[in-house]
Tab-separated table of C-alpha atoms in Angstrom:
chain	number	residue	atom	x	y	z
A	76	UNK	CA	82.386	49.215	-30.086
A	77	UNK	CA	83.662	46.617	-33.293
A	78	UNK	CA	83.643	48.738	-36.464
A	79	UNK	CA	80.401	47.903	-38.433
A	80	UNK	CA	80.518	45.243	-41.054
A	81	UNK	CA	80.564	47.074	-44.217
A	82	UNK	CA	77.187	46.509	-46.487
A	83	UNK	CA	77.353	44.075	-49.165
A	84	UNK	CA	76.985	45.828	-53.187
A	85	UNK	CA	73.624	46.662	-54.288
A	86	UNK	CA	71.618	43.320	-55.548
A	87	UNK	CA	74.015	41.020	-53.750
A	88	UNK	CA	73.591	39.347	-50.161
A	89	UNK	CA	76.357	38.222	-47.842
A	90	UNK	CA	75.398	34.437	-48.907
A	91	UNK	CA	75.849	34.971	-52.802
A	92	UNK	CA	78.863	36.795	-51.909
A	93	UNK	CA	80.227	33.702	-49.510
A	94	UNK	CA	79.234	31.232	-52.128
A	95	UNK	CA	80.730	33.375	-55.008
A	96	UNK	CA	84.300	33.474	-53.252
A	97	UNK	CA	84.032	29.195	-52.559
A	98	UNK	CA	83.396	28.905	-56.045
A	99	UNK	CA	86.622	30.884	-56.934
A	100	UNK	CA	88.750	29.033	-54.674
A	101	UNK	CA	87.333	25.346	-55.808
A	102	UNK	CA	88.341	27.166	-59.443
A	103	UNK	CA	91.265	28.030	-58.221
A	104	UNK	CA	92.575	24.625	-57.219
A	105	UNK	CA	91.001	23.241	-59.915
A	106	UNK	CA	93.715	25.516	-62.342
A	107	UNK	CA	96.034	24.370	-60.073
A	108	UNK	CA	95.679	20.656	-60.342
A	109	UNK	CA	95.643	20.775	-64.096
A	110	UNK	CA	99.017	22.947	-64.821
A	111	UNK	CA	100.664	20.357	-61.817
A	112	UNK	CA	99.201	16.956	-63.973
A	113	UNK	CA	100.680	19.099	-66.807
A	114	UNK	CA	103.789	19.949	-65.807
A	115	UNK	CA	104.533	16.016	-64.369
A	116	UNK	CA	103.220	15.254	-68.071
A	117	UNK	CA	106.031	17.404	-69.427
A	118	UNK	CA	108.560	16.490	-67.401
A	119	UNK	CA	107.663	12.692	-67.993
A	120	UNK	CA	108.209	13.430	-71.505
A	121	UNK	CA	111.967	15.642	-70.884
A	122	UNK	CA	112.988	12.268	-68.920
A	123	UNK	CA	112.074	9.472	-71.271
A	124	UNK	CA	114.110	11.804	-73.537
A	125	UNK	CA	116.830	12.642	-71.755
A	126	UNK	CA	116.591	8.983	-70.806
A	127	UNK	CA	116.644	6.965	-73.852
A	128	UNK	CA	118.532	8.686	-75.996
A	129	UNK	CA	121.262	10.070	-74.007
A	130	UNK	CA	121.662	8.682	-70.811
A	131	UNK	CA	120.762	4.878	-71.210
A	132	UNK	CA	120.946	3.796	-74.949
A	133	UNK	CA	119.139	0.138	-74.948
A	134	UNK	CA	121.809	-1.086	-77.509
A	135	UNK	CA	124.654	-0.721	-74.401
A	136	UNK	CA	122.220	-3.115	-71.850
A	137	UNK	CA	122.324	-6.128	-73.032
A	138	UNK	CA	122.056	-8.682	-71.411
A	139	UNK	CA	119.788	-12.130	-70.098
A	140	UNK	CA	116.252	-11.639	-71.702
A	141	UNK	CA	117.749	-8.042	-74.020
A	142	UNK	CA	120.238	-9.975	-75.991
A	143	UNK	CA	118.357	-12.796	-76.851
A	144	UNK	CA	115.320	-10.858	-78.339
A	145	UNK	CA	118.217	-8.568	-79.737
A	146	UNK	CA	120.002	-11.668	-81.240
A	147	UNK	CA	116.754	-13.583	-81.867
A	148	UNK	CA	116.273	-10.479	-84.374
A	149	UNK	CA	118.777	-10.201	-86.398
A	150	UNK	CA	118.881	-14.069	-86.968
A	151	UNK	CA	114.985	-14.367	-87.570
A	152	UNK	CA	116.165	-11.545	-90.487
A	153	UNK	CA	118.038	-14.439	-92.403
A	154	UNK	CA	115.704	-16.070	-94.812
A	155	UNK	CA	118.027	-19.213	-94.340
A	156	UNK	CA	117.934	-19.763	-90.904
A	157	UNK	CA	115.703	-22.284	-89.435
A	158	UNK	CA	114.507	-21.847	-85.826
A	159	UNK	CA	115.233	-24.404	-83.157
A	160	UNK	CA	114.062	-25.274	-79.821
A	161	UNK	CA	115.975	-22.119	-78.405
A	162	UNK	CA	113.879	-20.262	-80.232
A	163	UNK	CA	110.895	-20.993	-78.192
A	164	UNK	CA	112.396	-20.247	-75.197
A	165	UNK	CA	110.671	-16.733	-75.241
A	166	UNK	CA	107.093	-15.146	-76.482
A	167	UNK	CA	108.275	-14.221	-80.168
A	168	UNK	CA	106.579	-10.481	-80.098
A	169	UNK	CA	109.317	-8.662	-79.221
A	170	UNK	CA	111.478	-10.437	-81.763
A	171	UNK	CA	109.643	-9.592	-84.132
A	172	UNK	CA	109.103	-6.004	-83.089
A	173	UNK	CA	112.986	-5.842	-82.966
A	174	UNK	CA	113.231	-6.904	-86.563
A	175	UNK	CA	112.366	-3.677	-88.632
A	176	UNK	CA	114.784	-1.907	-86.954
A	177	UNK	CA	117.472	-4.611	-87.358
A	178	UNK	CA	117.038	-4.565	-91.105
A	179	UNK	CA	117.318	-0.892	-91.255
A	180	UNK	CA	120.522	-1.310	-89.894
A	181	UNK	CA	120.139	1.725	-87.244
A	182	UNK	CA	118.444	1.794	-84.166
A	183	UNK	CA	117.297	5.586	-83.988
A	184	UNK	CA	113.872	4.393	-85.088
A	185	UNK	CA	113.434	1.834	-82.187
A	186	UNK	CA	114.399	4.485	-79.852
A	187	UNK	CA	111.539	7.594	-81.167
A	188	UNK	CA	109.189	4.410	-81.136
A	189	UNK	CA	109.891	3.361	-77.546
A	190	UNK	CA	109.561	6.885	-76.166
A	191	UNK	CA	106.863	7.794	-78.644
A	192	UNK	CA	105.102	4.592	-77.078
A	193	UNK	CA	106.540	5.836	-73.604
A	194	UNK	CA	104.949	9.202	-73.578
A	195	UNK	CA	101.458	7.646	-74.920
A	196	UNK	CA	101.017	5.365	-72.103
A	197	UNK	CA	100.419	8.144	-69.011
A	198	UNK	CA	98.080	9.920	-70.971
A	199	UNK	CA	96.092	6.167	-71.740
A	200	UNK	CA	96.101	5.316	-68.502
A	201	UNK	CA	94.279	8.764	-67.671
A	202	UNK	CA	91.395	8.368	-69.734
A	203	UNK	CA	91.280	5.316	-68.311
A	204	UNK	CA	91.006	6.958	-65.573
A	205	UNK	CA	88.973	9.386	-66.674
A	206	UNK	CA	85.926	6.748	-67.541
A	207	UNK	CA	86.201	5.427	-64.306
A	208	UNK	CA	86.401	7.332	-61.527
A	209	UNK	CA	86.518	11.172	-62.905
A	210	UNK	CA	88.563	13.798	-63.564
A	211	UNK	CA	90.466	14.503	-60.535
A	212	UNK	CA	91.502	10.802	-60.346
A	213	UNK	CA	92.738	11.264	-64.086
A	214	UNK	CA	94.503	14.497	-63.190
A	215	UNK	CA	96.717	12.077	-60.203
A	216	UNK	CA	97.475	9.075	-62.637
A	217	UNK	CA	98.827	11.609	-65.364
A	218	UNK	CA	100.585	12.888	-62.855
A	219	UNK	CA	101.935	10.179	-61.381
A	220	UNK	CA	101.881	7.779	-64.200
A	221	UNK	CA	104.023	10.854	-66.067
A	222	UNK	CA	106.935	10.140	-63.763
A	223	UNK	CA	106.490	6.827	-62.224
A	224	UNK	CA	110.146	5.555	-62.843
A	225	UNK	CA	109.139	1.963	-64.167
A	226	UNK	CA	107.588	3.327	-66.749
A	227	UNK	CA	110.520	5.417	-67.872
A	228	UNK	CA	113.180	2.799	-67.243
A	229	UNK	CA	111.180	0.036	-69.217
A	230	UNK	CA	112.082	2.000	-72.526
A	231	UNK	CA	115.881	2.094	-71.962
A	232	UNK	CA	116.091	-1.630	-72.567
A	233	UNK	CA	115.230	-4.162	-75.152
A	234	UNK	CA	112.526	-5.321	-73.240
A	235	UNK	CA	109.016	-6.755	-74.518
A	236	UNK	CA	107.582	-4.678	-71.011
A	237	UNK	CA	107.527	-1.142	-72.966
A	238	UNK	CA	105.390	-1.977	-76.053
A	239	UNK	CA	103.301	-5.278	-73.438
A	240	UNK	CA	102.350	-1.843	-71.102
A	241	UNK	CA	101.727	0.339	-74.777
A	242	UNK	CA	99.444	-2.741	-75.835
A	243	UNK	CA	97.605	-3.761	-72.812
A	244	UNK	CA	97.075	-0.026	-72.142
A	245	UNK	CA	95.436	0.533	-75.301
A	246	UNK	CA	93.184	-2.829	-75.726
A	247	UNK	CA	91.912	-1.721	-72.096
A	248	UNK	CA	91.012	2.188	-73.812
A	249	UNK	CA	89.315	-0.050	-76.698
A	250	UNK	CA	87.582	-1.164	-74.658
A	251	UNK	CA	85.825	1.191	-73.085
A	252	UNK	CA	85.405	2.843	-75.995
A	253	UNK	CA	83.514	-0.295	-77.280
A	254	UNK	CA	81.827	-0.139	-73.918
A	255	UNK	CA	80.524	3.452	-74.626
A	256	UNK	CA	79.762	3.025	-78.024
A	257	UNK	CA	77.228	0.064	-77.299
A	258	UNK	CA	74.655	0.204	-79.643
A	259	UNK	CA	75.899	1.945	-81.882
A	260	UNK	CA	78.087	0.071	-85.345
A	261	UNK	CA	80.926	1.248	-84.324
A	262	UNK	CA	81.466	-0.919	-80.923
A	263	UNK	CA	82.222	-4.095	-83.197
A	264	UNK	CA	85.420	-2.307	-84.525
A	265	UNK	CA	86.431	-1.159	-80.779
A	266	UNK	CA	86.010	-4.233	-79.394
A	267	UNK	CA	88.167	-6.209	-82.515
A	268	UNK	CA	90.395	-3.771	-81.803
A	269	UNK	CA	91.293	-4.233	-78.044
A	270	UNK	CA	90.949	-8.272	-79.149
A	271	UNK	CA	93.688	-7.872	-81.696
A	272	UNK	CA	95.925	-4.992	-79.256
A	273	UNK	CA	95.703	-8.483	-76.716
A	274	UNK	CA	97.106	-10.744	-78.299
A	275	UNK	CA	99.590	-8.760	-79.495
A	276	UNK	CA	100.201	-8.112	-76.105
A	277	UNK	CA	99.614	-11.546	-75.153
A	278	UNK	CA	102.902	-12.480	-77.870
A	279	UNK	CA	105.016	-10.149	-76.087
A	280	UNK	CA	104.875	-11.800	-72.322
A	281	UNK	CA	104.775	-15.454	-70.916
C-alpha cells in the first residue's frame, strides 16, 4: 500500500502551504533576476572603464568625423580664428563639447566624462522602462543596455553619439518626471529641463 501523506502542520492547510511554496519560488526568481541585472551593470561599467582608458582611447582613433570635431575644437579655442564654410558641415555641439578638454591640454577628463555618461545611460533607460512597463522590463533593459556593445563603443571615440545618447535619454527621463509631477509646480521645471536637454542633443547630431 502507498504510504500515507504526512499531515499538515497544526494551523496550516495544504493549499496554504502550496501557496507559500509558490511565493517562495517567485521571490527567489525575482532575487535572481535583480542579481543578474546588477551583475550585468557591474560588468558593463568595468568594460567601459577598460575600453575607454586602456583598450580604445579616443585619441588613438581620430579619423573622419572624429578628426573634424577634434580639430574644430582646437581651432575654436583660438580667439583670433574666424569660422568659415567648413565649420558649418557638422553640427557645432560636439566641437563645443570637446573645447574644455582641449583647453586643459589633457584628455583624461574627457575620458572620465565619457565613462560617466556611458555608465549612466543604462540606469536612465532602466528607469524609463520601470515607468512605462514595470520592474521586470526595467531589469531586462538594465542588463541589455549595460552590455550592448555600441553603447560602450561610442565612448571610445570623439563621436557625438555618446553625449547625444545621454542627452536624449535624460531628456525623456525628465519628460516622464514632468508628466508624473502634474499638476504640481515641479512639472514646468522638469519640462523646461527636458526641452533644454533635447536642444543640446539636437546640436550634437544632424
